[in-house]
PDB file of C-alpha atoms and ligand atoms in Angstrom:
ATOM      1  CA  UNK A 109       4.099  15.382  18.349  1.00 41.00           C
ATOM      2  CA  UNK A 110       0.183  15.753  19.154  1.00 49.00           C
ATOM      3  CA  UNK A 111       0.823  19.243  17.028  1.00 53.00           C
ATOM      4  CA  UNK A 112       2.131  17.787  14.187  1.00 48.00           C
ATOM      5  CA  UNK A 113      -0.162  15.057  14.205  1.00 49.00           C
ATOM      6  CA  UNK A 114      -3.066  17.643  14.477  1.00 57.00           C
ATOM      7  CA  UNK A 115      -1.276  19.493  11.598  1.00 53.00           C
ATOM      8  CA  UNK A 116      -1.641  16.269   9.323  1.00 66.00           C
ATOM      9  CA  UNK A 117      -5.432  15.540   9.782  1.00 83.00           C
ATOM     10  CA  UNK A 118      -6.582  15.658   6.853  1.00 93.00           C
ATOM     11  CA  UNK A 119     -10.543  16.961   5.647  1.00 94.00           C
ATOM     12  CA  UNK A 120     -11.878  13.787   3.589  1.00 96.00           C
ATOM     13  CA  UNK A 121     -15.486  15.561   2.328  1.00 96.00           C
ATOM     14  CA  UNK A 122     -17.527  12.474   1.658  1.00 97.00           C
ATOM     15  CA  UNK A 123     -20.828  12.299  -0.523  1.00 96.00           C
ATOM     16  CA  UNK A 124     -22.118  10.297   2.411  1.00 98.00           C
ATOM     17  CA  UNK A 125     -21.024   8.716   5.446  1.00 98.00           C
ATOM     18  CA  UNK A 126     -18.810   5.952   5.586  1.00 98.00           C
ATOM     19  CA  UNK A 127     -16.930   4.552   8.401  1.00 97.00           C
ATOM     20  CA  UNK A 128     -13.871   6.645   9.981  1.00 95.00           C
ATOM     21  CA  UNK A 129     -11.227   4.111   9.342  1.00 95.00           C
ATOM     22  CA  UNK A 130     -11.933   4.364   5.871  1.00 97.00           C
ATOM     23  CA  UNK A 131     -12.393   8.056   6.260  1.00 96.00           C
ATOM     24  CA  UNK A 132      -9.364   9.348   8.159  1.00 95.00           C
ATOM     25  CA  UNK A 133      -6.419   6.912   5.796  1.00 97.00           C
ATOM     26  CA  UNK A 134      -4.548   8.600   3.735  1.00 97.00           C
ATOM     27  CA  UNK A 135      -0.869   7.737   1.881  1.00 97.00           C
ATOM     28  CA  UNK A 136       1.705   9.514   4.646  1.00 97.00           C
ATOM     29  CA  UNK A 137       5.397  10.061   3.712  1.00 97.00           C
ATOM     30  CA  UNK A 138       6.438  10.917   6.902  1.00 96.00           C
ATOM     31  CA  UNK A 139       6.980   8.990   9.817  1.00 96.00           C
ATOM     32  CA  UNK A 140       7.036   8.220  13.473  1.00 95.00           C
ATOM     33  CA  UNK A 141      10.492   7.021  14.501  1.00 92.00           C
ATOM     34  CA  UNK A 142       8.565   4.392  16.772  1.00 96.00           C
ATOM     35  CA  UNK A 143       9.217   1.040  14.796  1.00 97.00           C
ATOM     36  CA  UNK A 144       7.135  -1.465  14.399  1.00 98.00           C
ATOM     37  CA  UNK A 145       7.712  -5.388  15.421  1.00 98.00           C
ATOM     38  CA  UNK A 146       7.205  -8.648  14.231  1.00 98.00           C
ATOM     39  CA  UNK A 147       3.969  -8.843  15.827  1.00 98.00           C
ATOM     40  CA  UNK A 148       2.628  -5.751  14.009  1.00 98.00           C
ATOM     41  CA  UNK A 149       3.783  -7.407  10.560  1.00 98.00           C
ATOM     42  CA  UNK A 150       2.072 -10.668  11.804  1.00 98.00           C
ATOM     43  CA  UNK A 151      -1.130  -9.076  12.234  1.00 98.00           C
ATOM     44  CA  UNK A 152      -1.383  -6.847   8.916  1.00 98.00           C
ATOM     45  CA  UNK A 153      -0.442 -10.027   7.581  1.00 99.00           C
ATOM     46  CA  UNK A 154      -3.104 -11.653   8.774  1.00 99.00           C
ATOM     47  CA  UNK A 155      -5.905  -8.979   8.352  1.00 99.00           C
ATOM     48  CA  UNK A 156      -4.696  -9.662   4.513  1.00 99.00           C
ATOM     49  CA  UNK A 157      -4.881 -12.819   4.736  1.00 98.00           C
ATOM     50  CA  UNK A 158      -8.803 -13.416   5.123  1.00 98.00           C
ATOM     51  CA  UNK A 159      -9.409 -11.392   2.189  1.00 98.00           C
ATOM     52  CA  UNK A 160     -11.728 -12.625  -0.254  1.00 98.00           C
ATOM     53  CA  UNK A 161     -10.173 -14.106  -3.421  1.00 98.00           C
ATOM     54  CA  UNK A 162     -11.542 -15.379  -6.761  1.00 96.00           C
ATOM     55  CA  UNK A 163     -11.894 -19.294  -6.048  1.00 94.00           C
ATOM     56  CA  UNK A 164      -9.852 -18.953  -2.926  1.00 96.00           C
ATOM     57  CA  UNK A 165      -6.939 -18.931  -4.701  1.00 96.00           C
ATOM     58  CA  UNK A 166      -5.074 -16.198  -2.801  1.00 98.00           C
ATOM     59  CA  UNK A 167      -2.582 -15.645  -5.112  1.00 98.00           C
ATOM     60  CA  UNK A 168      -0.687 -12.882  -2.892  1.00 98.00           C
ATOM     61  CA  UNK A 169       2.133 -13.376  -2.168  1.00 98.00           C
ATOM     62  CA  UNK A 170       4.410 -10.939   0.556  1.00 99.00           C
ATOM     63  CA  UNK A 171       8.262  -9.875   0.635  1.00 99.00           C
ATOM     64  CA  UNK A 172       8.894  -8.029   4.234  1.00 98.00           C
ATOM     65  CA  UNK A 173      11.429  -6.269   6.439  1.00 98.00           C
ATOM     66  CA  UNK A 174      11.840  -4.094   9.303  1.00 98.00           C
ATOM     67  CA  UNK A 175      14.448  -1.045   8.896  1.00 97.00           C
ATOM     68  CA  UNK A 176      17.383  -1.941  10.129  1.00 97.00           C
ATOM     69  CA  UNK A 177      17.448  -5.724   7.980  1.00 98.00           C
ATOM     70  CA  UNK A 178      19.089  -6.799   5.216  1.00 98.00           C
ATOM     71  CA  UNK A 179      15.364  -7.762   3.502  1.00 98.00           C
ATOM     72  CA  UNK A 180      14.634  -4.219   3.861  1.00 98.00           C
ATOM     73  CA  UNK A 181      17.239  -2.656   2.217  1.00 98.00           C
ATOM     74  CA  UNK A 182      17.219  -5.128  -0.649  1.00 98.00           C
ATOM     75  CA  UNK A 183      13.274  -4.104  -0.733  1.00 98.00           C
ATOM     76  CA  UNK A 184      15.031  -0.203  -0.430  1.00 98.00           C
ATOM     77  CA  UNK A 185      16.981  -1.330  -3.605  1.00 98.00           C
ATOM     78  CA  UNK A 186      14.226  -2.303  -6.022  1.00 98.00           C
ATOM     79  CA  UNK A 187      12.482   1.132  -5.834  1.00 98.00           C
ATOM     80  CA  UNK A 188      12.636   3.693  -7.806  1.00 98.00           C
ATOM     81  CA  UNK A 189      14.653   6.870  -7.094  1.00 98.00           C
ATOM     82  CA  UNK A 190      11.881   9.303  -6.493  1.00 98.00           C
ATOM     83  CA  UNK A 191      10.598   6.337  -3.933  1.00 98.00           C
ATOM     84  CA  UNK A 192      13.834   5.839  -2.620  1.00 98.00           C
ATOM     85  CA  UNK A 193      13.611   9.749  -1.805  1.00 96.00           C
ATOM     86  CA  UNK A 194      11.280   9.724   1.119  1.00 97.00           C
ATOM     87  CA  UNK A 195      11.179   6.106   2.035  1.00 97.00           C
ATOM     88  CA  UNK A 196      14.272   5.705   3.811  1.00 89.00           C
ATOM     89  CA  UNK A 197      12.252   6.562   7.389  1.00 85.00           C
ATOM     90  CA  UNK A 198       9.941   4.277   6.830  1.00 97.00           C
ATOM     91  CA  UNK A 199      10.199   1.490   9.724  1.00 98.00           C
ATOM     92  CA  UNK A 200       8.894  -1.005   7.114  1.00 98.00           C
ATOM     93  CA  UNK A 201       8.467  -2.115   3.633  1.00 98.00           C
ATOM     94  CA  UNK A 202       7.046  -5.062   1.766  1.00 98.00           C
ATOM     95  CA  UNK A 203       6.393  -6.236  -1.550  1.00 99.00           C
ATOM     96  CA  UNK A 204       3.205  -7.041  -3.061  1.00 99.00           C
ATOM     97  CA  UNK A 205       3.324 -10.320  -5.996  1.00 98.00           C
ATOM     98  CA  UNK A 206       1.238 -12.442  -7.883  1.00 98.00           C
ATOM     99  CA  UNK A 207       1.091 -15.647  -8.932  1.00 97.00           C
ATOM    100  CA  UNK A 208      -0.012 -15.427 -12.103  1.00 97.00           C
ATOM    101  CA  UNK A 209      -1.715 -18.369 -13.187  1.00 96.00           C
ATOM    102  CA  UNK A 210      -4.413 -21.347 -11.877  1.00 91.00           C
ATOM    103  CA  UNK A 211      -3.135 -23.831  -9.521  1.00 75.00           C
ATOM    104  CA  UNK A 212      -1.322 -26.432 -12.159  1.00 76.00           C
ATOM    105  CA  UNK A 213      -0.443 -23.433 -14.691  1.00 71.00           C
ATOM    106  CA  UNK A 214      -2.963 -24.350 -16.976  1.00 78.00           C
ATOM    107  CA  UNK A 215      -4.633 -20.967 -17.332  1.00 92.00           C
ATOM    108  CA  UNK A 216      -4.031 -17.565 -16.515  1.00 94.00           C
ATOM    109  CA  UNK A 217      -5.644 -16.178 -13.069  1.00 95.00           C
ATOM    110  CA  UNK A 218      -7.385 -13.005 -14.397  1.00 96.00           C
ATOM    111  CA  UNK A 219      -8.185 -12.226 -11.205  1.00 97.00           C
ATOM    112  CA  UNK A 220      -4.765 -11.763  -9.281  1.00 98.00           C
ATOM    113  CA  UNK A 221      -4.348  -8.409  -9.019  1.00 98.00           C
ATOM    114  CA  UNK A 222      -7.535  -7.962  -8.148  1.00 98.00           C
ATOM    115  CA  UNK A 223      -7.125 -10.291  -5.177  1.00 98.00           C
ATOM    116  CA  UNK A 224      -3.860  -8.413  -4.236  1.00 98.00           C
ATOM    117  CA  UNK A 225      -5.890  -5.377  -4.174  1.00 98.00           C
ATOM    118  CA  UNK A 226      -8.370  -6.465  -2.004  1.00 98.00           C
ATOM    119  CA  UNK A 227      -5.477  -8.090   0.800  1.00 99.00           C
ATOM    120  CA  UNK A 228      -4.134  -4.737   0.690  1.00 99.00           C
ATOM    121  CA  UNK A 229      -7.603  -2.834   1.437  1.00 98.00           C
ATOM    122  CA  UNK A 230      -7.979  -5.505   4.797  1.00 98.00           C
ATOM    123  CA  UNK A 231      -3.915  -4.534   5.200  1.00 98.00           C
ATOM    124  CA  UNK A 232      -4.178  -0.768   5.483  1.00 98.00           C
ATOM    125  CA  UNK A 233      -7.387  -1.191   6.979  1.00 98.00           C
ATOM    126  CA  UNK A 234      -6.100  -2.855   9.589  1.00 98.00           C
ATOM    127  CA  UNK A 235      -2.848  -0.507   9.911  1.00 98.00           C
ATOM    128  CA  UNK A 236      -5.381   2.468   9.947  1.00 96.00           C
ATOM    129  CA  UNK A 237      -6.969   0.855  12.917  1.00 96.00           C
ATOM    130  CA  UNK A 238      -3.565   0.754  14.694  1.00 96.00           C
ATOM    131  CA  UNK A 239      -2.318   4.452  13.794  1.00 96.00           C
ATOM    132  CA  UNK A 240      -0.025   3.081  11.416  1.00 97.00           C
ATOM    133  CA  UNK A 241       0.403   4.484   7.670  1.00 97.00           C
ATOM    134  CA  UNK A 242       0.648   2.799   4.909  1.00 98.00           C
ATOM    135  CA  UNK A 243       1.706   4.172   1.466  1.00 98.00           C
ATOM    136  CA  UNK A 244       1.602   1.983  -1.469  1.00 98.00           C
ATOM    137  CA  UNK A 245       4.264   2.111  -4.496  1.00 98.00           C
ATOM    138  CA  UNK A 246       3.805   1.329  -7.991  1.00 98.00           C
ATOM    139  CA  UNK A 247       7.313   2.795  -8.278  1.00 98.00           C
ATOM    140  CA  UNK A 248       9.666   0.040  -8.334  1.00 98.00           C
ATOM    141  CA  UNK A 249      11.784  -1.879 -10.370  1.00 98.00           C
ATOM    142  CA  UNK A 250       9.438  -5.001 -11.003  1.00 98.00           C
ATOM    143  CA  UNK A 251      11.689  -7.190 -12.968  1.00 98.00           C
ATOM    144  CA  UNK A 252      14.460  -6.553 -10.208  1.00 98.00           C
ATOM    145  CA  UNK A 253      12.531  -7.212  -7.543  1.00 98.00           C
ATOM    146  CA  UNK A 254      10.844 -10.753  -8.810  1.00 98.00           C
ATOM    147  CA  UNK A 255      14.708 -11.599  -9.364  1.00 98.00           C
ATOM    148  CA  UNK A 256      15.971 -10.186  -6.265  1.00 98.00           C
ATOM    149  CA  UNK A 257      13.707 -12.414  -4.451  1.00 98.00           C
ATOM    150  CA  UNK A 258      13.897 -15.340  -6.299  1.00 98.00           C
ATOM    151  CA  UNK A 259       9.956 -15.716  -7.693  1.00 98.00           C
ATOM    152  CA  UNK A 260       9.601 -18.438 -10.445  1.00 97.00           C
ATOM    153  CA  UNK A 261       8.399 -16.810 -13.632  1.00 96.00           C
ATOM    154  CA  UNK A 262       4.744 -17.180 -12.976  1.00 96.00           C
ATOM    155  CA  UNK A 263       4.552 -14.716 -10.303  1.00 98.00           C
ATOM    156  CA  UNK A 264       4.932 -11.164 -11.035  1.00 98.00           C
ATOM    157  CA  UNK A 265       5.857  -8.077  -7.954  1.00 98.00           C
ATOM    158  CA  UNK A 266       3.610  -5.797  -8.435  1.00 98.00           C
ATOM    159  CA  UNK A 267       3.726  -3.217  -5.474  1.00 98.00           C
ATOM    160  CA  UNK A 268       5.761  -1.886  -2.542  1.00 99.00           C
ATOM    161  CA  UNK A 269       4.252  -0.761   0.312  1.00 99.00           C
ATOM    162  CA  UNK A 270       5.906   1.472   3.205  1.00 98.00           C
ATOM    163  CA  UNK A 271       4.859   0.885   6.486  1.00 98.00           C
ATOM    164  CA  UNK A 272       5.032   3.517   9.772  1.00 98.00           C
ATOM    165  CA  UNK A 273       3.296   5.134  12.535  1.00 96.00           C
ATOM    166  CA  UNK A 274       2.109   8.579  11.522  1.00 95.00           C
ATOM    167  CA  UNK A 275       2.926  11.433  12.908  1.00 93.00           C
ATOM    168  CA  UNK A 276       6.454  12.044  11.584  1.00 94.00           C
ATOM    169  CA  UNK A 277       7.862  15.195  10.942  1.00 93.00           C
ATOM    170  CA  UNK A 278       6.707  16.303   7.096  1.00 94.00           C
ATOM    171  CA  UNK A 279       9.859  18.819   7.348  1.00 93.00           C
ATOM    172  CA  UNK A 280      11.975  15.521   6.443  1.00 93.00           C
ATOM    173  CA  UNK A 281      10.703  15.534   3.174  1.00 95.00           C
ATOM    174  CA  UNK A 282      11.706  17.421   0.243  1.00 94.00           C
ATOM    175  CA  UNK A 283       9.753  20.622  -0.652  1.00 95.00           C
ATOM    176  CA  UNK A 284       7.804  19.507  -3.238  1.00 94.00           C
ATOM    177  CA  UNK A 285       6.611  16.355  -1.103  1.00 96.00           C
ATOM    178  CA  UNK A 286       6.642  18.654   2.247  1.00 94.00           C
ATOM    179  CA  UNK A 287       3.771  20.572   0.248  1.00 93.00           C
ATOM    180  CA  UNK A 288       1.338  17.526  -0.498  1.00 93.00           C
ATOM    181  CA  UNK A 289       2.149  16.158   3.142  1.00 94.00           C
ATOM    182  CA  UNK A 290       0.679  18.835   4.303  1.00 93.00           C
ATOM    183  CA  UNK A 291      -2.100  19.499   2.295  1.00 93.00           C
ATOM    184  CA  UNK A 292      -5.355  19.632   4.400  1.00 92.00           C
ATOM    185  CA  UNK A 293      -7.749  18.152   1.664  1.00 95.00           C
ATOM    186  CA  UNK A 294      -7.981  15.104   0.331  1.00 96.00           C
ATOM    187  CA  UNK A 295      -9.584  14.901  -3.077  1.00 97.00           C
ATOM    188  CA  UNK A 296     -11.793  12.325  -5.500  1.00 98.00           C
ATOM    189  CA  UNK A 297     -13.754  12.247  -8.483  1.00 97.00           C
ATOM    190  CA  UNK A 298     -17.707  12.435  -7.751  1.00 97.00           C
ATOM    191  CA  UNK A 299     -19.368   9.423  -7.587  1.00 97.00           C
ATOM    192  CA  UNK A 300     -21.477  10.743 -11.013  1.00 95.00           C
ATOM    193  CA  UNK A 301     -18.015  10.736 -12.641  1.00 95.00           C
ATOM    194  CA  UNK A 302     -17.420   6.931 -12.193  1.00 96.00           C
ATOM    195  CA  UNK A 303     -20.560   4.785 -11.259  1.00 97.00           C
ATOM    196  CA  UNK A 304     -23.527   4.323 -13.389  1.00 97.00           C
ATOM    197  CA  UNK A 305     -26.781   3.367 -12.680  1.00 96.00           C
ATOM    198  CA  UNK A 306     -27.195   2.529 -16.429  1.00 96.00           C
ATOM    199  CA  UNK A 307     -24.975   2.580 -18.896  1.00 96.00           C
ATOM    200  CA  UNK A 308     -21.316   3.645 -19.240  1.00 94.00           C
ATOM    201  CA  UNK A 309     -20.755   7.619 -19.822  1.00 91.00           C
ATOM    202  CA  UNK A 310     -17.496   9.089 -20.640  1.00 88.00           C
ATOM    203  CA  UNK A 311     -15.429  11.774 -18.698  1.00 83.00           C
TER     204      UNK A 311
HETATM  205  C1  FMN B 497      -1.133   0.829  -6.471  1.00 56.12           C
HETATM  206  C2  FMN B 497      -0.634   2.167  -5.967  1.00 56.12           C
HETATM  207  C3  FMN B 497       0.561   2.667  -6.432  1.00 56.12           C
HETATM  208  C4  FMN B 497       1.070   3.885  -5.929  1.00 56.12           C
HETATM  209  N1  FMN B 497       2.340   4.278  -6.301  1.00 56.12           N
HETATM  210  C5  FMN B 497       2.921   5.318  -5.651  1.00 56.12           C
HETATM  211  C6  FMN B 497       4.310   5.591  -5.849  1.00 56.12           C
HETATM  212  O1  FMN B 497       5.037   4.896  -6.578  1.00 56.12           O
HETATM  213  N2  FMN B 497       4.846   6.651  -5.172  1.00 56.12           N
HETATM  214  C7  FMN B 497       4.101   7.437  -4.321  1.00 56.12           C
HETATM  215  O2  FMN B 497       4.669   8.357  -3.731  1.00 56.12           O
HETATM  216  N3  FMN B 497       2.783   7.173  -4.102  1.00 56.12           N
HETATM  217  C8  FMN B 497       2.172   6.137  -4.731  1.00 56.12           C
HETATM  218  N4  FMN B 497       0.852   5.816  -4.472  1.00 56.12           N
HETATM  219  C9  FMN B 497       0.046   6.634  -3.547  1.00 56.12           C
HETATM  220  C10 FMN B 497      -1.061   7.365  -4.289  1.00 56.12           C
HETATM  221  O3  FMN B 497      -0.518   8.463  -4.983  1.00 56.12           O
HETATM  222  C11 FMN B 497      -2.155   7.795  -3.282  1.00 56.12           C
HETATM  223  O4  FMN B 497      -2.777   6.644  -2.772  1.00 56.12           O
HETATM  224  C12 FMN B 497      -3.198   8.679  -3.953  1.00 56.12           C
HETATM  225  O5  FMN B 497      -2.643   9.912  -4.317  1.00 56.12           O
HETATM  226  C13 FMN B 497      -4.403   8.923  -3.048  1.00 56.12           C
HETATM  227  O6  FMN B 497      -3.981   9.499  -1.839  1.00 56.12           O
HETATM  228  P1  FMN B 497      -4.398   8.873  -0.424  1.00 56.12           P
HETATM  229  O7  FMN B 497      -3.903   7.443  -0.409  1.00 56.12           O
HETATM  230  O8  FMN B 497      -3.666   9.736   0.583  1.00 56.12           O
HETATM  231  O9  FMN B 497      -5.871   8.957  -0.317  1.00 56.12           O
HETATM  232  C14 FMN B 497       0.317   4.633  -4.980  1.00 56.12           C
HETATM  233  C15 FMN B 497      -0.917   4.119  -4.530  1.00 56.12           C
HETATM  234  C16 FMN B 497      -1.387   2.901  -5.006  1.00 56.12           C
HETATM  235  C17 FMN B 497      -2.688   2.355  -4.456  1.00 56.12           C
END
C-alpha cells in the first residue's frame, strides 16, 4: 500500500506557493477498499455547508450513498458509461443540484452553480485533509438523475462526485485510465494565459 501510494504522488509545479492541501488533490480513479461512514459523509457535508453563497441562498442541494445501498446504485445508474467504467470501487457517490431560481421563483439565481462550485471546493478540501479522493463527474445523465430523485423542476443535477480513500490499486482500471492514474505530473495553463491585470487577451 505505502508503495502504491508513493507511486501516485503526484508533482503539482506551482507559479508560487500555495498551501499543500490545495497542492497535493488531484481527481483519483482508484481506490482504497477502506469505506467510508456516515460520519465521514456528515462532515464533507458540513465543510460544504459553510460555503459562501450569493445572498446566502445556498442553493446546493446533495443526493448520497455509501457502496453497498440502494441510493448508491441508483446514483451508479444515472452516470454515464465511461463513468460507470471505473466508478464501481468507489465507496461513495453523491450528486451535486441546484435550485435554480430566488426563494419564491420569481427570478432566476444566476449564481447557483457558482455556489455549488464553491461547496464543492470546502468538500474536497476537506476530503483532501482526511486522505480521501474525490473525483467530480460532469458525466451523467442529468435529466435522469433530477427524475430519479424526485427534484421539482426548478432544480437542476448538475454533478456526481465519487468519493474514496486513495491509495487503490490503479491496475483496476482500464489501460487507457491506468495511464493517466499514473501520470506523475499534473498540468495547468499559466497564470498569463487566464488572469489579466488589464484587459482581456485571447488564447
Ligand atoms: C465539474 C467537473 C466535471 C468533471 N467530469 C468528469 C467526468 O465526467 N469524468 C471524469 O473521469 N472526470 C471528470 N472530471 C475530472 C477532471 O477531468 C479533473 O478534475 C481535471 O482533469 C483536473 O485534474 P485534477 O482534478 O486531478 O487536478 C470533472 C471535474 C470537474 C470539476
Amino acid at each position: 500500500m505505502a508503495e502504491t501510494l508513493e507511486k501516485i504522488k503526484k508533482v503539482t509545479p506551482t507559479e508560487f506557493d500555495i498551501h499543500p492541501l490545495l497542492a497535493s488533490r488531484w481527481s483519483s480513479r482508484a481506490f482504497d477498499s477502506k469505506a467510508l461512514t456516515e460520519e465521514d459523509i456528515h462532515v464533507l457535508l458540513e465543510a460544504g455547508r459553510w460555503a459562501p453563497s450569493s445572498n446566502n441562498l445556498q442553493p446546493w442541494r446533495i443526493v448520497w450513498g455509501l457502496k453497498g445501498t440502494e441510493t448508491y446504485d441508483r446514483i451508479f445508474d444515472c452516470l454515464v458509461e465511461f463513468n460507470q467504467g471505473w466508478v464501481d470501487g468507489a465507496p461513495a457517490l453523491w450528486l451535486g443540484a441546484i435550485k435554480t431560481d430566488m426563494k419564491k421563483g420569481e427570478k432566476e439565481n444566476f449564481h447557483a452553480l457558482h455556489d455549488l462550485g464553491l461547496f464543492m471546493g470546502n468538500v474536497v478540501t476537506q476530503a483532501q485533509s482526511m486522505g480521501i479522493a474525490a473525483h467530480q463527474m460532469a458525466g451523467l445523465d442529468f435529466e435522469k438523475a433530477k427524475k430519479e430523485f424526485g427534484f421539482p423542476e426548478n432544480y437542476h443535477v448538475a454533478t456526481a462526485t465519487a468519493f474514496g480513500y486513495y491509495g487503490g490499486d490503479p491496475e483496476t482500471l482500464s489501460e487507457d485510465l491506468q495511464e493517466e492514474e499514473l501520470k506523475t505530473t499534473r498540468e495547468r495553463k499559466s497564470q498569463t494565459e487566464f488572469a489579466f491585470n488589464g484587459n482581456f487577451k485571447k488564447d
